[in-house]
Coordinates of C-alpha atoms in Angstrom, one line a residue:
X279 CA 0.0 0.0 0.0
X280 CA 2.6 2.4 0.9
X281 CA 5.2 0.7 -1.3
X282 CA 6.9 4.6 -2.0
X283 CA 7.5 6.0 1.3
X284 CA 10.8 6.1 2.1
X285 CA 12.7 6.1 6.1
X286 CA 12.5 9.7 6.6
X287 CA 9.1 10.1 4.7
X288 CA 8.0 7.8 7.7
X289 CA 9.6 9.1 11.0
X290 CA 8.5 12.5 9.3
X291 CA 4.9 11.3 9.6
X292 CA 4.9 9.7 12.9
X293 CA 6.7 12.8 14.5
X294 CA 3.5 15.0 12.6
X295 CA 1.7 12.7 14.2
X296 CA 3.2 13.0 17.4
X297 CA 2.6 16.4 17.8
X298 CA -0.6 16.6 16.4
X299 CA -2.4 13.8 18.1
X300 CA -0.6 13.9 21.5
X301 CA 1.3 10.8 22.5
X302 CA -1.7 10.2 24.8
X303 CA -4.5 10.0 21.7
X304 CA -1.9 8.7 19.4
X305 CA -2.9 4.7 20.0
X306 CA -6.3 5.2 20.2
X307 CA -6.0 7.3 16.7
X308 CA -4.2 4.2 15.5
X309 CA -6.4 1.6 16.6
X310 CA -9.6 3.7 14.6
X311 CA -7.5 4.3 11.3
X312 CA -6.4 0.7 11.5
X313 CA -10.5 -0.3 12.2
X314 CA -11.5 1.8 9.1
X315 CA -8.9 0.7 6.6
X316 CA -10.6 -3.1 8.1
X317 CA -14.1 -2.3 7.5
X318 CA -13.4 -0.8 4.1
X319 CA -11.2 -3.9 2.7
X320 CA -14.3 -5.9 4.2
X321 CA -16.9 -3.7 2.2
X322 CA -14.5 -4.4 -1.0
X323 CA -14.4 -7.9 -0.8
X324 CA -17.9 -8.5 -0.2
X325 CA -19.0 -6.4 -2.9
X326 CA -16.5 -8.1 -4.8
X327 CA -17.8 -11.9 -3.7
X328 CA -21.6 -10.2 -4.8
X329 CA -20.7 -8.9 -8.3
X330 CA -19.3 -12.5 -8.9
X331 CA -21.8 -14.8 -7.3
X332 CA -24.3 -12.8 -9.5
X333 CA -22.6 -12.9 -12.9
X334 CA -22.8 -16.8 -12.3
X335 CA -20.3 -19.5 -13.2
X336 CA -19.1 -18.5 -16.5
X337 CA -17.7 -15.8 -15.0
X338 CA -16.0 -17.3 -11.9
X339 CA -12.3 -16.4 -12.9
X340 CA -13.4 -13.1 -13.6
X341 CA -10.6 -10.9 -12.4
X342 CA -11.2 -7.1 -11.2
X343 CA -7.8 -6.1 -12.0
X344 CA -8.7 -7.0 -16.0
X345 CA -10.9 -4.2 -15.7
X346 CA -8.0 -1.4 -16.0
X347 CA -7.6 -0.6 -19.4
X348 CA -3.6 -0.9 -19.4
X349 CA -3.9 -4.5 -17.7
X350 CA -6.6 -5.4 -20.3
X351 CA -4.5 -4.8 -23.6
X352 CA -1.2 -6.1 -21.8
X353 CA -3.2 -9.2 -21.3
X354 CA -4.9 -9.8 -24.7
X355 CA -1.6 -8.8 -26.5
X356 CA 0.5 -11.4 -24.7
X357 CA -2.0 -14.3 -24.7
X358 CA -3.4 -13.6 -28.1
X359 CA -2.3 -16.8 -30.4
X360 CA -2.9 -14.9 -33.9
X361 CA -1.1 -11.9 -32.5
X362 CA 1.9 -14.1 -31.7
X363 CA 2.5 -15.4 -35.1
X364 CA 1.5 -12.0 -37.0
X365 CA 4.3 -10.4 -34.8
X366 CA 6.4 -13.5 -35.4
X367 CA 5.8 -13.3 -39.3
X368 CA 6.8 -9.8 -39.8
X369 CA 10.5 -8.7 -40.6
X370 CA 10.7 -4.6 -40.3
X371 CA 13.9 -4.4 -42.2
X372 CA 13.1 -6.5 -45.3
X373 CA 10.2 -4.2 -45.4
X374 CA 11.8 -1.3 -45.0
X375 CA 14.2 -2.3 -47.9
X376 CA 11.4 -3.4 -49.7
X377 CA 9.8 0.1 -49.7
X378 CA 13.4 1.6 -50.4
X379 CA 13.5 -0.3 -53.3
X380 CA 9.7 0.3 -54.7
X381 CA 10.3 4.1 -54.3
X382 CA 14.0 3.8 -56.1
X383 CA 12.9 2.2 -59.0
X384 CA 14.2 -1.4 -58.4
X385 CA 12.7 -4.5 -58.1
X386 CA 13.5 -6.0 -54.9
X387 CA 16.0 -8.6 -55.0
X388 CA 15.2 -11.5 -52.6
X389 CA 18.8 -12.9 -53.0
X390 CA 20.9 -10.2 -51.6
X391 CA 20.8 -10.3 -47.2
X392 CA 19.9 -7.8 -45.5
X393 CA 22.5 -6.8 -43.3
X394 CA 22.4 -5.3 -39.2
X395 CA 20.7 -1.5 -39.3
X396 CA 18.5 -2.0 -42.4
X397 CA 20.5 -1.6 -45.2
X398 CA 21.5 -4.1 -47.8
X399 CA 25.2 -5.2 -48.4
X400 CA 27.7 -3.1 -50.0
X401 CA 28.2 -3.4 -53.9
X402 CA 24.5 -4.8 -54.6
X403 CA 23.4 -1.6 -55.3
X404 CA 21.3 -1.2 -52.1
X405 CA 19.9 1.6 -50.1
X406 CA 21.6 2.7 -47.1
X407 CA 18.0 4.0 -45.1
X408 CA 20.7 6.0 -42.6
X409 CA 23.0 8.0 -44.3
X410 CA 22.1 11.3 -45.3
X411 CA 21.8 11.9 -49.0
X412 CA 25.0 14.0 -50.1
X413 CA 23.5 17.9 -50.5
X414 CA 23.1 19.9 -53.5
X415 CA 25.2 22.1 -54.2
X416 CA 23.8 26.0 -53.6
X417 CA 22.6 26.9 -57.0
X418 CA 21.2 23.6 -57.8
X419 CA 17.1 23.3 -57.4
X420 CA 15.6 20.6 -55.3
X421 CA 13.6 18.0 -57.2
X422 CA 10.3 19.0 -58.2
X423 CA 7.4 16.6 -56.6
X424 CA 4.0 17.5 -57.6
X425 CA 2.2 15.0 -56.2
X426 CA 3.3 16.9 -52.6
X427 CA 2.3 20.4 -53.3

């Protein structure tokens, strides 16, 4: 519950406490708060136990915590069969070079590797996806696209 408080955060708060309360009140104080927090993990689980003995038995596994949208999505993306062998089946890099290729002009060779960072091996004519092109120089016009204006 209180899993980020650290030492000093804690002596901090029982010395606030301390001189707040009165070390006469203090334990009293304490045995309330600790009586509450009871009663309120008591409500919980019984409204818990209720929800599920009235869903029925199809529902008897049903978790609360699969309710949070973060856990949800964590959960069907790692247990999810067809996700696993989509992910599995699917090579960024050859794709990458693939789309390199199409926009260059050149039919993708399936013969030549690709090699570690994405590009294809040197002397096959491949694209090298990260080096910068070399500049024009200052009186030379870009290339005209257009499809982009």
């Amino acid at each position: 519950m209180f899993n980020d408080i650290g030492a000093l955060e804690l002596v901090v708060l029982v010395v606030l406490a301390v001189l707040v309360f009165g070390p006469d009140k203090l334990p009293k104080v304490i045995q309330d708060v600790s009586g509450f927090i009871r009663k309120i993990r008591d409500f919980s689980e019984s409204a818990k136990h209720d929800i599920r003995s009235e869903l029925g038995p199809e529902f008897k596994d049903f978790e609360f915590e699969d309710l949070n949208p973060k856990t949800f999505i964590r959960k069907q993306l790692t247990e999810n069969e067809d996700l696993k062998e989509i992910r599995s089946s699917f090579d960024l890099k050859k794709e990458i070079n693939d789309v390199a290729d199409a926009v260059n002009g050149r039919e993708p060779d399936a013969s030549v590797p690709a090699v570690a960072g994405g590009t294809r091996a040197e002397g096959h004519g491949g694209v090298d996806l990260l080096k910068k092109g070399d500049r024009p120089d200052h009186g030379d016009r870009p290339p005209f696209d257009a499809d982009a204006t």
